[in-house]
Short mmCIF file of C-alpha atoms in Angstrom, two decimals:
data_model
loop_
_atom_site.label_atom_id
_atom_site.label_comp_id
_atom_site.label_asym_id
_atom_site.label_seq_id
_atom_site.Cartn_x
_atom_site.Cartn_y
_atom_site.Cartn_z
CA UNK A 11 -31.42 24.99 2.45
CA UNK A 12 -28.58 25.77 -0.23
CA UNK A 13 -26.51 28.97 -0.93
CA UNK A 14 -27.08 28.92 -4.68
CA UNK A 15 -30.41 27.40 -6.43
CA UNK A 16 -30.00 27.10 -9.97
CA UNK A 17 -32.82 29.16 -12.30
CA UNK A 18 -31.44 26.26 -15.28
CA UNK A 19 -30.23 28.98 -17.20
CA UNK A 20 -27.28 27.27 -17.94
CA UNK A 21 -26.75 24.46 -20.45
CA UNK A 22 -24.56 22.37 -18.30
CA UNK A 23 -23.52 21.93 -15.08
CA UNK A 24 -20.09 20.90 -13.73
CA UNK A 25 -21.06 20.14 -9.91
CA UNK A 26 -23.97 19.93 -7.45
CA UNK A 27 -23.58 19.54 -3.80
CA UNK A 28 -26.68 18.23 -1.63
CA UNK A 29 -26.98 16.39 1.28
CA UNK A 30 -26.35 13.22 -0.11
CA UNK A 31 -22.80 14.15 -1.50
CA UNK A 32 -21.14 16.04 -4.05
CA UNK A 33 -21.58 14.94 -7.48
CA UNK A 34 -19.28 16.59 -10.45
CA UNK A 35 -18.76 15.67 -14.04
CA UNK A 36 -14.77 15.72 -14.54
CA UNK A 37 -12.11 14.32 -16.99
CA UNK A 38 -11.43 11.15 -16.80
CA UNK A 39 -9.94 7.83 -18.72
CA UNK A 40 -12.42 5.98 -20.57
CA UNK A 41 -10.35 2.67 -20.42
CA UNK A 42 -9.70 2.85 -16.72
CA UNK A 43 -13.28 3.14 -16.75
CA UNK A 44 -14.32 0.07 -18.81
CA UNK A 45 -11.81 -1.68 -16.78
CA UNK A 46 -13.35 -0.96 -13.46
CA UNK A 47 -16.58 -2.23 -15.32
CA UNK A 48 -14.53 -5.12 -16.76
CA UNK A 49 -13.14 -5.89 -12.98
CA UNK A 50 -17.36 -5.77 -11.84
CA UNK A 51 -19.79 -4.60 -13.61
CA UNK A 52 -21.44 -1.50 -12.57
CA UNK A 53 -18.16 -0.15 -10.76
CA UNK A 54 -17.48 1.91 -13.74
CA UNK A 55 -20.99 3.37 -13.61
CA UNK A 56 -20.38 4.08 -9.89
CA UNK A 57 -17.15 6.57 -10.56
CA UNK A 58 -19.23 8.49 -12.83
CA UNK A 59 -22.29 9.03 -10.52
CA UNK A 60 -24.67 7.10 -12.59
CA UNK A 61 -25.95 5.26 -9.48
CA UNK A 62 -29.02 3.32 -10.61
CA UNK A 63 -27.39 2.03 -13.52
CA UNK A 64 -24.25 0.93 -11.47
CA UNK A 65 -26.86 0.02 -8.91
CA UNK A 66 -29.01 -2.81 -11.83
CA UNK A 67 -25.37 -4.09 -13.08
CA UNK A 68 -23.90 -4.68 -9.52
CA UNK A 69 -27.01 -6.72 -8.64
CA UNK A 70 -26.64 -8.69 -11.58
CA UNK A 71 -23.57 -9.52 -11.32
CA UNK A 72 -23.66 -10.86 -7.86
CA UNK A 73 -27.03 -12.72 -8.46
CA UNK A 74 -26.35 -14.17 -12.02
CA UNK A 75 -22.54 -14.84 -11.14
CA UNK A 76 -23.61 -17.16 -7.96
CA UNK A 77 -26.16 -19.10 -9.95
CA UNK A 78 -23.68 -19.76 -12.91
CA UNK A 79 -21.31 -20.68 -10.42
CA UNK A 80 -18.60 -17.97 -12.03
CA UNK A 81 -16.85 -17.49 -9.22
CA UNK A 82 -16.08 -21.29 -8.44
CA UNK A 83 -15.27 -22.23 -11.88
CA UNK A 84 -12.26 -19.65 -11.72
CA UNK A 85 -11.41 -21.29 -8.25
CA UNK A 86 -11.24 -24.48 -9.82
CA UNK A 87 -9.18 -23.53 -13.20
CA UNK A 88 -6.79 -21.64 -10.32
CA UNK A 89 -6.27 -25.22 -9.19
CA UNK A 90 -5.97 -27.04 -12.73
CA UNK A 91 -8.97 -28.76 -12.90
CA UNK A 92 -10.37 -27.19 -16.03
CA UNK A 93 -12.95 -30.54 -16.43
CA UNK A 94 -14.49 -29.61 -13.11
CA UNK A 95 -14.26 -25.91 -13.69
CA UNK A 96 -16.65 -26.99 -16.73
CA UNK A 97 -18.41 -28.95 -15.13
CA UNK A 98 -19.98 -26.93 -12.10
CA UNK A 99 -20.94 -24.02 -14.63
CA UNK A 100 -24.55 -23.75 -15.25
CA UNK A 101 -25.36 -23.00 -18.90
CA UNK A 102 -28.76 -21.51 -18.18
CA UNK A 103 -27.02 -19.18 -16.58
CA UNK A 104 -23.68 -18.33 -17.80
CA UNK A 105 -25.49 -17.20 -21.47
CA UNK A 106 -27.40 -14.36 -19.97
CA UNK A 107 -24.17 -13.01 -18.35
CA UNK A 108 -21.80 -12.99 -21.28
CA UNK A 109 -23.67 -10.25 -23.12
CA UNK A 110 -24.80 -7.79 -19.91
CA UNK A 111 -21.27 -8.09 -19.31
CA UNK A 112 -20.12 -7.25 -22.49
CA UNK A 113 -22.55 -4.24 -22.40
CA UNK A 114 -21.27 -2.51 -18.88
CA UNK A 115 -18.26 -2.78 -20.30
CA UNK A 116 -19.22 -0.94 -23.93
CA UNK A 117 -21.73 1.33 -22.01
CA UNK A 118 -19.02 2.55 -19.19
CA UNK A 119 -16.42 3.50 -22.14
CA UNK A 120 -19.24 5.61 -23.94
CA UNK A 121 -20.87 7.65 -21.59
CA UNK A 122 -17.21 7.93 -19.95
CA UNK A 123 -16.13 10.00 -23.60
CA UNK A 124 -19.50 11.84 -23.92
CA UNK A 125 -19.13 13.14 -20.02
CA UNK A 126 -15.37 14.28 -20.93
CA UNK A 127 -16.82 16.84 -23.65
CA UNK A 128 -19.49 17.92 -21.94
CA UNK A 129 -17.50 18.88 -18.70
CA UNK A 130 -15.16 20.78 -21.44
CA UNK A 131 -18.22 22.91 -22.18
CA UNK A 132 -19.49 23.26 -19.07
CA UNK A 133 -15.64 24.39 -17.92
CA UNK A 134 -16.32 27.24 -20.66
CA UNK A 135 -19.64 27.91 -19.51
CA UNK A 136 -18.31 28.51 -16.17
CA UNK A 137 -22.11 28.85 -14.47
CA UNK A 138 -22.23 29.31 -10.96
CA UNK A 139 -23.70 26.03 -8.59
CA UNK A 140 -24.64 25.21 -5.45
CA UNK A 141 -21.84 25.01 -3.16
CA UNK A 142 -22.98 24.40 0.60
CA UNK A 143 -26.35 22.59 1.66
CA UNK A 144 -27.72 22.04 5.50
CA UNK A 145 -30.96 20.44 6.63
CA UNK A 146 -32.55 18.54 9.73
CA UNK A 147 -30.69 15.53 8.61
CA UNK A 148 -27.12 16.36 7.07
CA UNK A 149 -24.71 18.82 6.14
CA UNK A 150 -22.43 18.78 3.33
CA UNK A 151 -20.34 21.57 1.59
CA UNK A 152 -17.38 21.99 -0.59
CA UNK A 153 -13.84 21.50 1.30
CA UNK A 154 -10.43 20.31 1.03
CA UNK A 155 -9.78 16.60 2.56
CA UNK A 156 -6.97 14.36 2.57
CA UNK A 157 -6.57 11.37 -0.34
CA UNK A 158 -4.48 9.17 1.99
CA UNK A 159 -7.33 9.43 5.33
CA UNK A 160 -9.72 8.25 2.12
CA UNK A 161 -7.66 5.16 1.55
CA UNK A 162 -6.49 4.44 5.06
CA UNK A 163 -10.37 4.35 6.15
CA UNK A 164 -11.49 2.29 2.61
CA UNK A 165 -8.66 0.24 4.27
CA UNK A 166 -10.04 -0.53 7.09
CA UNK A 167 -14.12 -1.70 5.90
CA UNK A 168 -14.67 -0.29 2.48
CA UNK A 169 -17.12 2.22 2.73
CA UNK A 170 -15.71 4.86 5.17
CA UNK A 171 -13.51 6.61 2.76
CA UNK A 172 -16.59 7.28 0.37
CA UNK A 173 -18.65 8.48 4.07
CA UNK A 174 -15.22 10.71 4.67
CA UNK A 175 -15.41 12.57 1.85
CA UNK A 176 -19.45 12.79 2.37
CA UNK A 177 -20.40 10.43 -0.58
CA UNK A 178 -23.55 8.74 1.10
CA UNK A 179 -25.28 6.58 -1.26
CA UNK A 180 -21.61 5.19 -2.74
CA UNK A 181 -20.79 4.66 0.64
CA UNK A 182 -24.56 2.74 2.04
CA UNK A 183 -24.25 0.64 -1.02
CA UNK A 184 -20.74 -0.72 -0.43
CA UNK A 185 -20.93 -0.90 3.42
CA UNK A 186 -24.48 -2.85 2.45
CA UNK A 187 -22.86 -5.30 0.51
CA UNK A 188 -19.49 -5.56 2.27
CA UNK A 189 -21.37 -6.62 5.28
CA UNK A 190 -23.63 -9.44 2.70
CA UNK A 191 -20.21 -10.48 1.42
CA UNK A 192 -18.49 -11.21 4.63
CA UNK A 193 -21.53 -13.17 6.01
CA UNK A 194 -22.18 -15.23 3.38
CA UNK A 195 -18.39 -16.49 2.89
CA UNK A 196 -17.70 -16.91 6.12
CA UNK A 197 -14.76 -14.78 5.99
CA UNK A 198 -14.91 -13.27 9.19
CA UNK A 199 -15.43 -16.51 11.12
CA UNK A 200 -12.12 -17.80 9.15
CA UNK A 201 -10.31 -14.64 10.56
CA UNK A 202 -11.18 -15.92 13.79
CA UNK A 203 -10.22 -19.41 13.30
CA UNK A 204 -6.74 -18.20 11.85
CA UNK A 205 -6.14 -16.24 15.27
CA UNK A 206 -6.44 -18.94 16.87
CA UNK A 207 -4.57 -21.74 15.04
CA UNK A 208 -6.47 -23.63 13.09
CA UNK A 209 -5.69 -23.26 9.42
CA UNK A 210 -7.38 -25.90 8.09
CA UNK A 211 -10.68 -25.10 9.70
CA UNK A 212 -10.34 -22.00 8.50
CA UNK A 213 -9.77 -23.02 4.85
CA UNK A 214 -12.90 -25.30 5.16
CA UNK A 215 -15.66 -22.68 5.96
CA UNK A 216 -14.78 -20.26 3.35
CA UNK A 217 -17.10 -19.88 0.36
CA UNK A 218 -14.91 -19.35 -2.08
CA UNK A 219 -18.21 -18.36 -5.08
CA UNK A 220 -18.78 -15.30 -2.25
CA UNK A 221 -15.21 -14.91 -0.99
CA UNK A 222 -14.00 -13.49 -4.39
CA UNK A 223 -15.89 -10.77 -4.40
CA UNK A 224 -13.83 -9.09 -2.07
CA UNK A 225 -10.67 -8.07 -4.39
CA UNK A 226 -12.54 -6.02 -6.65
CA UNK A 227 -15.19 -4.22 -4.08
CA UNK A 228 -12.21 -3.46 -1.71
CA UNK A 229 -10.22 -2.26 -4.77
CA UNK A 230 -13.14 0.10 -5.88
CA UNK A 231 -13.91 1.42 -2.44
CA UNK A 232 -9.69 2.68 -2.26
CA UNK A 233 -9.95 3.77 -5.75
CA UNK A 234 -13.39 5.63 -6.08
CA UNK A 235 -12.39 7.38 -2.59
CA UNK A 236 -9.07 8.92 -3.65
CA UNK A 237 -10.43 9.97 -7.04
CA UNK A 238 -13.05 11.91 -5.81
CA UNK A 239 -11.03 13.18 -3.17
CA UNK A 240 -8.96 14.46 -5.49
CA UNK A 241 -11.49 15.81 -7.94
CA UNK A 242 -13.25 17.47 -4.84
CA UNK A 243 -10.18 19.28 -3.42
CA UNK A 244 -9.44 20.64 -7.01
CA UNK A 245 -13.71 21.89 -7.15
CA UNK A 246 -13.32 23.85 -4.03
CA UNK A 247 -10.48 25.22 -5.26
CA UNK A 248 -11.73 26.11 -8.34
CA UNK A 249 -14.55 27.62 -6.70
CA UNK A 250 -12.16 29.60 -4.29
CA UNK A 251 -10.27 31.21 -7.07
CA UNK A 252 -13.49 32.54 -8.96
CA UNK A 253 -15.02 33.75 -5.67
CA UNK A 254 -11.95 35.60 -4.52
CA UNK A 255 -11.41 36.75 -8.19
CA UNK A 256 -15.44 38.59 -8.54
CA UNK A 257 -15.15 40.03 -5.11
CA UNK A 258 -11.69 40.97 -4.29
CA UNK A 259 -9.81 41.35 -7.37
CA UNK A 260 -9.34 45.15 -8.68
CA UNK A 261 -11.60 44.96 -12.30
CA UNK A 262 -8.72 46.85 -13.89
CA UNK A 263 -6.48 44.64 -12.82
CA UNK A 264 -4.11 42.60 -16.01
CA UNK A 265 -2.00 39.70 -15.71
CA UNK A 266 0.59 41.29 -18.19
CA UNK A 267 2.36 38.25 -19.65
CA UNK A 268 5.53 37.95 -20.85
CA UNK A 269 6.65 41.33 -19.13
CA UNK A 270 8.19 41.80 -15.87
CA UNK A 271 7.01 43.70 -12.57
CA UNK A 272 8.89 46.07 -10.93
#
């Protein structure tokens, strides 16, 4: 059940809230964009809401990166040893993910610039969209939250900022794969070795080609939270102002500028 069902009158839309979150089109920077695609491919997808795309890329990554052994080969040319970082590569499957790479990269940037001018013609349009939305299974509406509870709870397992601000399917795919990432390196079992004193056993479970993935998901989860925290306060304020403004506001009323009340 929603407060507003669009008749798709309007050419664009800048916003639509449903029970699976609140998804807007707003500026943004296309090069932080290609660089959150750069960082992992399909994170840049992600921050603009094109989940299925961000969804394919992610999967790839992970998938084709483990087989190539990516992630080790960095480990090892950390270390020095660039003849072993060569050596544990795998050809067959380091020449598929070159040019995907390349693409998320090219493909973030692009639709990044073409979503800035349409949300500058949808902000003229100014058509009215759904704003509140409640069913047997969820609720979700337009309101103000705080950035810093988004980052403190991305802090804590990346995931619950995104299920703060009532971004579901962000927030099921990175919990999903948080959980994947910490079982297959181990990294929780090291925590628990490092509480209780042994270092070097602790060092020798990890698995470093899974353990890396961690930087750059925890980075996105803190990032992708406050942004659309953000981005959702100033919607619902936006949305404020007009309501207020078609019901409240006197129609003769002017905003005489340049001149001063008495």
């Amino acid at each position: 059940m929603d407060n507003y069902t669009n008749d798709n009158t309007a050419r664009r839309y800048k916003a639509h809230v449903s029970i699976l979150g609140t998804t807007q089109i707003h500026l943004r920077n296309p090069y932080i964009i290609a660089w959150w695609s750069a960082a992992f491919p399909g994170f840049g997808h992600l921050l603009l809401s094109k989940y299925l795309r961000g969804f394919v890329l992610f999967v790839w990554e992970v998938v084709v990166n483990v087989h190539a052994n990516v992630n080790l080969a960095m480990v090892y040319s950390f270390q020095g040893e660039i003849e072993m970082a060569k050596n544990i590569l795998d050809t067959r499957w380091l020449l598929i993910y070159i040019p995907v790479y390349i693409f998320a990269i090219w493909d973030s940037y692009r639709t990044t610039v073409d979503l800035n001018k349409i949300y500058l013609l949808a902000e003229r349009e100014e058509h009215p969209f759904n704003t509140f939305s409640i069913s047997p299974l969820e609720i979700n509406y337009l309101d103000k939250r705080n950035p810093i509870l988004a980052v403190i709870w991305s802090l804590f397992v990346p995931g619950l900022g995104q299920l703060y601000i009532h971004r579901i399917v962000t927030a099921f795919f990175v919990i999903v794969w948080i959980v994947a990432f910490s079982y297959y390196s181990y990294g929780l079992q090291a925590i628990s070795l490092l509480f209780l004193g042994e270092i070097q056993k602790a060092t020798s479970v990890l698995k470093p080609e899974w353990l890396l993935f961690f930087p750059s998901i925890y980075g996105f989860a803190i990032y992708d939270s406050y942004v659309n925290t953000v981005e959702n306060n100033k919607l619902y304020e936006k949305v404020q102002r007009k309501y207020l403004k078609v019901n409240y506001q006197d129609p003769t009323f002017k905003i005489l500028k340049g001149q001063k009340v008495k």
